[in-house]
Short mmCIF file of C-alpha atoms in Angstrom, two decimals:
data_model
loop_
_atom_site.label_atom_id
_atom_site.label_comp_id
_atom_site.label_asym_id
_atom_site.label_seq_id
_atom_site.Cartn_x
_atom_site.Cartn_y
_atom_site.Cartn_z
CA MET R 108 0.00 0.00 0.00
CA ALA R 109 1.33 3.46 -0.93
CA ILE R 110 2.28 6.09 1.64
CA CYS R 111 -0.64 8.51 1.16
CA THR R 112 -3.15 5.66 1.10
CA ILE R 113 -1.92 4.51 4.50
CA LEU R 114 -1.75 8.00 6.02
CA ASP R 115 -5.25 8.90 4.81
CA GLN R 116 -6.59 6.10 7.01
CA LYS R 117 -5.08 7.50 10.23
CA ILE R 118 -7.72 8.96 12.56
CA ASP R 119 -6.76 12.04 14.54
CA SER R 120 -7.86 13.26 17.96
CA ARG R 121 -10.46 15.60 16.44
CA LYS R 122 -12.41 12.48 15.47
CA ASN R 123 -11.68 10.73 18.79
CA GLY R 124 -8.90 8.71 17.22
CA ASP R 125 -5.54 7.99 18.81
CA ASP R 126 -3.45 7.59 15.66
CA CYS R 127 -2.28 11.20 15.59
CA GLU R 128 -2.96 14.73 16.76
CA PHE R 129 -4.03 16.10 13.36
CA ASN R 130 -4.49 14.56 9.93
CA GLY R 131 -5.85 16.61 7.07
CA TYR R 132 -5.11 19.37 4.64
CA LEU R 133 -2.01 21.45 5.37
CA GLU R 134 -4.03 24.64 4.81
CA ASP R 135 -6.49 23.64 7.56
CA TYR R 136 -3.66 22.87 9.94
CA LEU R 137 -1.95 26.22 9.39
CA ASN R 138 -5.28 27.99 9.90
CA LEU R 139 -5.48 26.48 13.38
CA GLY R 140 -2.67 28.82 14.40
CA SER R 141 -0.68 26.09 16.16
CA GLU R 142 2.59 27.28 17.69
CA LEU R 143 5.40 26.29 15.35
CA GLU R 144 9.12 26.89 15.23
CA PRO R 145 9.62 29.88 12.84
CA ALA R 146 11.64 28.07 10.17
CA LEU R 147 9.18 25.17 10.13
CA LYS R 148 6.17 27.50 9.87
CA GLU R 149 7.77 29.38 6.99
CA ALA R 150 8.57 26.10 5.23
CA LEU R 151 5.02 24.79 5.60
CA GLU R 152 3.59 28.04 4.25
CA LYS R 153 5.87 27.87 1.21
CA ILE R 154 5.01 24.23 0.60
CA LEU R 155 1.30 25.07 0.78
CA ALA R 156 1.77 27.88 -1.74
CA SER R 157 3.28 25.45 -4.24
CA GLU R 158 1.12 22.45 -3.29
CA PRO R 159 -2.46 23.47 -2.33
CA ASP R 160 -3.54 19.81 -2.05
CA ALA R 161 -0.79 18.86 0.40
CA LYS R 162 -1.87 17.15 3.61
CA ILE R 163 -0.12 16.83 6.96
CA CYS R 164 -0.16 14.21 9.69
CA VAL R 165 0.99 15.63 13.04
CA ASN R 166 2.47 13.45 15.79
CA LEU R 167 1.67 10.13 14.17
CA ARG R 168 1.83 7.54 16.95
CA SER R 169 2.96 3.93 16.87
CA GLU R 170 3.99 1.19 19.24
CA ILE R 171 7.61 0.10 19.52
CA ASN R 172 8.19 -2.90 17.26
CA GLN R 173 9.74 -5.56 19.48
CA ASN R 174 10.01 -8.02 16.59
CA ALA R 175 12.20 -5.86 14.34
CA ILE R 176 15.60 -7.55 14.07
CA SER R 177 17.58 -4.31 14.48
CA ASN R 178 15.64 -3.47 17.66
CA GLN R 179 16.55 -6.85 19.10
CA ILE R 180 20.21 -6.65 18.10
CA ILE R 181 20.87 -3.26 19.71
CA ARG R 182 19.49 -4.75 22.96
CA TYR R 183 18.17 -1.57 24.52
CA LYS R 184 15.63 -3.28 26.77
CA ASP R 185 14.25 -0.08 28.28
CA ILE R 186 12.56 0.84 25.00
CA PHE R 187 10.27 -2.18 25.38
CA LYS R 188 9.11 -0.93 28.79
CA LEU R 189 7.23 1.95 27.17
CA THR R 190 3.52 1.27 26.99
CA GLY R 191 1.03 2.14 24.27
CA LYS R 192 1.88 4.14 21.17
CA ALA R 193 5.01 5.72 22.63
CA MET R 194 6.76 6.53 19.34
CA GLU R 195 5.72 9.78 17.65
CA TYR R 196 6.63 11.11 14.22
CA PRO R 197 6.30 14.91 14.47
CA TYR R 198 5.24 16.11 11.00
CA ILE R 199 4.57 14.12 7.83
CA ILE R 200 3.63 16.20 4.79
CA TYR R 201 2.16 14.10 2.00
CA VAL R 202 0.52 14.43 -1.39
CA THR R 203 -0.54 12.44 -4.44
CA ARG R 204 0.38 13.63 -7.93
CA GLU R 205 -1.44 11.61 -10.56
CA THR R 206 -0.26 8.04 -9.81
CA GLU R 207 2.68 8.87 -7.56
CA GLN R 208 2.63 9.43 -3.80
CA ARG R 209 5.33 11.06 -1.66
CA ALA R 210 5.83 12.09 1.96
CA LEU R 211 8.33 14.28 3.78
CA LEU R 212 9.02 13.44 7.43
CA VAL R 213 10.04 16.62 9.27
CA VAL R 214 11.47 16.77 12.79
CA PRO R 215 11.58 20.28 14.34
CA ALA R 216 15.04 21.83 14.57
CA ALA R 217 16.93 21.22 17.81
CA PRO R 218 20.43 20.04 18.74
CA TYR R 219 21.15 16.82 16.81
CA SER R 220 17.57 16.76 15.47
CA PHE R 221 18.66 15.46 12.07
CA ILE R 222 19.94 12.28 13.73
CA TYR R 223 16.55 11.84 15.38
CA ALA R 224 14.88 12.42 12.00
CA LYS R 225 16.97 9.59 10.54
CA GLY R 226 16.02 7.40 13.49
CA CYS R 227 12.33 8.13 12.94
CA TYR R 228 12.70 7.25 9.26
CA TYR R 229 14.36 3.94 10.10
CA CYS R 230 11.60 3.10 12.58
CA MET R 231 8.84 4.02 10.12
CA THR R 232 10.26 1.82 7.37
CA GLU R 233 11.54 -1.15 9.38
CA PRO R 234 10.26 -4.70 8.78
CA GLY R 235 6.87 -5.18 10.40
CA SER R 236 5.89 -1.53 9.97
CA PRO R 237 2.86 -0.58 7.84
CA PHE R 238 5.28 1.60 5.87
CA ILE R 239 7.81 -1.15 5.07
CA ASP R 240 6.99 -0.95 1.35
CA CYS R 241 7.11 2.87 1.28
CA LYS R 242 10.89 3.36 1.47
CA ASN R 243 10.94 4.86 -2.00
CA GLU R 244 8.21 7.35 -1.09
CA ILE R 245 9.50 8.86 2.18
CA VAL R 246 12.37 11.27 2.87
CA ALA R 247 13.39 12.63 6.29
CA VAL R 248 14.72 16.08 7.11
CA SER R 249 15.28 18.50 9.98
CA SER R 250 16.70 21.98 9.75
CA ASP R 251 16.53 25.44 11.29
CA LYS R 252 16.54 26.82 7.73
CA SER R 253 13.20 26.79 5.92
CA GLU R 254 14.89 26.59 2.53
CA VAL R 255 16.39 23.19 3.36
CA ILE R 256 12.94 21.76 4.10
CA VAL R 257 11.36 23.43 1.06
CA ASP R 258 14.21 22.25 -1.19
CA ALA R 259 13.65 18.67 -0.04
CA TRP R 260 9.96 18.99 -0.83
CA ASP R 261 10.62 20.53 -4.25
CA LYS R 262 12.83 17.57 -5.20
CA ILE R 263 10.73 14.78 -3.72
CA PHE R 264 9.08 13.93 -7.06
CA LYS R 265 12.12 14.79 -9.18
CA MET R 266 14.68 12.48 -7.52
CA LYS R 267 14.60 8.94 -6.26
CA ALA R 268 14.04 8.92 -2.50
CA GLY R 269 17.36 7.23 -1.75
CA ALA R 270 19.39 9.72 -3.79
CA LEU R 271 17.53 12.68 -2.29
CA GLN R 272 18.01 11.35 1.23
CA ARG R 273 21.75 10.94 0.68
CA SER R 274 22.02 14.51 -0.61
CA ILE R 275 20.21 15.75 2.50
CA ASP R 276 22.42 13.60 4.73
CA ARG R 277 25.54 15.22 3.30
CA ARG R 278 24.39 18.59 4.63
CA PHE R 279 24.71 17.26 8.17
CA PHE R 280 27.53 14.73 8.19
CA ALA R 281 30.38 14.01 5.82
CA SER R 282 31.00 10.44 6.93
CA TYR R 283 29.69 7.72 9.20
CA ASP R 284 32.36 8.63 11.76
CA ASP R 285 31.03 12.20 11.87
CA LEU R 286 27.53 10.89 12.44
CA LYS R 287 28.75 8.55 15.15
CA ASN R 288 30.67 11.30 16.97
CA ASP R 289 27.58 13.52 16.99
CA ALA R 290 25.34 10.67 18.17
CA VAL R 291 27.66 9.87 21.07
CA LYS R 292 27.79 13.57 22.02
CA ALA R 293 24.00 13.78 21.87
CA ALA R 294 23.65 10.75 24.16
CA ASN R 295 26.13 12.13 26.68
CA GLU R 296 24.42 15.51 26.77
CA LEU R 297 21.06 13.84 27.44
CA LYS R 298 22.65 11.84 30.24
CA GLU R 299 24.07 15.01 31.81
CA GLU R 300 20.84 17.01 31.67
CA ALA R 301 18.42 14.26 32.70
CA PRO R 302 19.10 14.10 36.49
CA GLU R 303 18.29 17.73 37.20
CA LYS R 304 15.36 17.82 34.80
CA LEU R 305 13.78 14.64 36.18
CA ALA R 306 14.31 15.67 39.79
CA ALA R 307 12.10 18.69 39.17
CA VAL R 308 9.03 16.75 37.94
CA SER R 309 6.80 13.97 39.27
CA GLY R 310 3.82 11.79 38.35
CA GLU R 311 2.65 11.82 34.73
CA ASN R 312 5.07 14.61 33.87
CA ARG R 313 7.99 12.49 35.02
CA GLN R 314 6.76 9.53 33.00
CA GLU R 315 6.50 11.69 29.88
CA GLU R 316 10.04 13.03 30.38
CA ILE R 317 11.44 9.55 30.98
CA TYR R 318 9.70 8.22 27.87
CA GLN R 319 11.24 11.01 25.79
CA TYR R 320 14.74 10.26 27.07
CA VAL R 321 14.35 6.54 26.40
CA ILE R 322 13.06 7.18 22.87
CA LYS R 323 15.92 9.57 22.07
CA TRP R 324 18.58 7.11 23.27
CA PHE R 325 16.82 4.38 21.31
CA LEU R 326 16.81 6.49 18.12
CA LEU R 327 20.52 7.26 18.52
CA LYS R 328 21.31 3.56 18.85
CA LYS R 329 19.00 2.73 15.96
CA VAL R 330 20.72 5.21 13.65
CA LEU R 331 24.23 4.05 14.48
CA TYR R 332 23.26 0.43 13.85
CA VAL R 333 21.14 0.77 10.71
CA GLN R 334 23.19 3.52 9.04
CA TYR R 335 26.28 1.32 9.35
CA MET R 336 24.47 -1.76 8.02
CA VAL R 337 23.07 -0.05 4.91
CA ASN R 338 26.48 1.28 3.88
CA LYS R 339 27.70 -1.05 1.13
CA ASN R 340 30.99 0.80 0.85
CA ILE R 341 31.78 -0.02 4.49
CA LEU R 342 30.75 -3.63 3.89
CA ASN R 343 33.14 -4.03 0.98
CA THR R 344 36.10 -1.86 1.97
CA VAL R 345 36.15 -2.40 5.75
CA HIS R 346 34.65 -5.86 6.17
CA GLU R 347 35.59 -7.43 2.80
CA GLY R 348 31.98 -8.30 2.05
CA ASN R 349 31.49 -10.16 5.34
CA VAL R 350 28.02 -9.14 6.58
CA LYS R 351 28.53 -10.93 9.90
CA LYS R 352 31.56 -8.76 10.69
CA GLN R 353 29.70 -5.66 9.59
CA ARG R 354 26.76 -6.54 11.85
CA ASN R 355 29.03 -7.13 14.82
CA GLN R 356 30.71 -3.74 14.36
CA ALA R 357 27.33 -2.04 13.90
CA LYS R 358 26.26 -3.53 17.24
CA LEU R 359 29.45 -2.27 18.90
CA ASN R 360 28.80 1.19 17.48
CA ALA R 361 25.29 1.24 18.94
CA ASP R 362 26.74 0.11 22.28
CA GLU R 363 28.72 3.35 22.46
CA ILE R 364 25.52 5.27 23.16
CA SER R 365 25.58 5.90 26.91
CA PHE R 366 22.32 6.27 28.84
CA LEU R 367 20.63 6.25 32.24
CA SER R 368 18.52 3.18 32.91
CA PHE R 369 14.74 3.33 33.14
CA SER R 370 14.82 2.47 36.85
CA GLU R 371 17.55 5.03 37.59
CA MET R 372 15.45 7.78 36.07
CA TRP R 373 12.36 6.81 38.03
CA ARG R 374 14.32 6.88 41.30
CA MET R 375 16.02 10.19 40.54
CA THR R 376 15.71 12.76 43.35
CA ARG R 377 17.00 16.29 43.71
CA GLU R 378 19.66 15.05 46.14
CA GLN R 379 20.86 12.41 43.69
CA ALA R 380 20.93 14.96 40.87
CA ASP R 381 23.08 17.29 42.98
CA GLN R 382 25.42 14.43 43.90
CA MET R 383 25.84 13.44 40.24
CA SER R 384 26.52 17.05 39.30
CA GLU R 385 29.16 17.36 42.05
CA ALA R 386 30.79 14.09 40.97
CA GLU R 387 31.01 15.33 37.36
CA GLU R 388 32.55 18.62 38.48
CA LYS R 389 35.21 16.78 40.48
CA THR R 390 35.95 14.53 37.52
CA GLU R 391 36.34 17.49 35.17
CA ALA R 392 38.38 19.62 37.60
CA PRO R 393 42.13 19.69 36.89
CA ALA R 394 44.16 17.62 39.30
CA GLU R 395 46.18 19.41 41.96
CA PRO R 396 49.90 19.38 41.14
CA ALA R 397 51.72 16.81 43.24
CA ALA R 398 53.96 18.19 45.95
CA GLU R 399 57.65 17.73 45.30
CA GLU R 400 59.36 15.22 47.55
CA PRO R 401 62.25 16.65 49.61
CA LYS R 402 65.59 15.91 48.07
CA GLU R 403 68.08 13.87 50.05
CA ASN R 404 71.28 15.64 51.08
#
């Protein structure tokens, strides 16, 4: 089933559905006056001007696929503790032109957001997903520049999805190693900010925050694993065509994503957050110079 055909069937909260927050014409969504990041709002307005029939699905929800092979291999068990439709895909703009259907998955701009956009794409199109056969119809992007988003949309019918996605990727990372370095940094920054942020919330708010951290660490692991596995150049030049070796290294790459456990985050208190912060400060502080030993006469 094609991408637009599937998305058209999603029922939003306006119709008492739980598939997504909004699903309908882009013009109607913009008329709601929803608060949007400036670059994203500008991009959506420009897309509407060129594509009056464009539709948008906002915060499409799905359950975590426990049966997907890549999700099992990266062995991030906390992701399977999330209940219900925990995964959300922020904005999916879609349209049908004659017999062809295309969709642009957009993640709002934020630090490392393009990596999360790639992770969302890999989750949407993984085996077992309703969108498994739509890989050639979906492209993912995230940018704080409206022209990057609009350019991706303008080319979505002119280029093959894979070629367009690779051209977008090159805007954000020159090599897999660059991507990996950024993903590891993103994970570490989440780990540093989480204690203080979680200590300040409780109840449902804490659960929501914890879910978001778990999903972000999962997406970082997912990207490092899948992006390595789909790289045929790495397979042939690094692993001499041995898929087993490539898979093992992809798993090791995903293992480099550091995180706080689900249970740690639930138990987090203000006192623990302060202690962790103090421990990090001591670790980062330069060591005191050692005193010189008295010389023997």
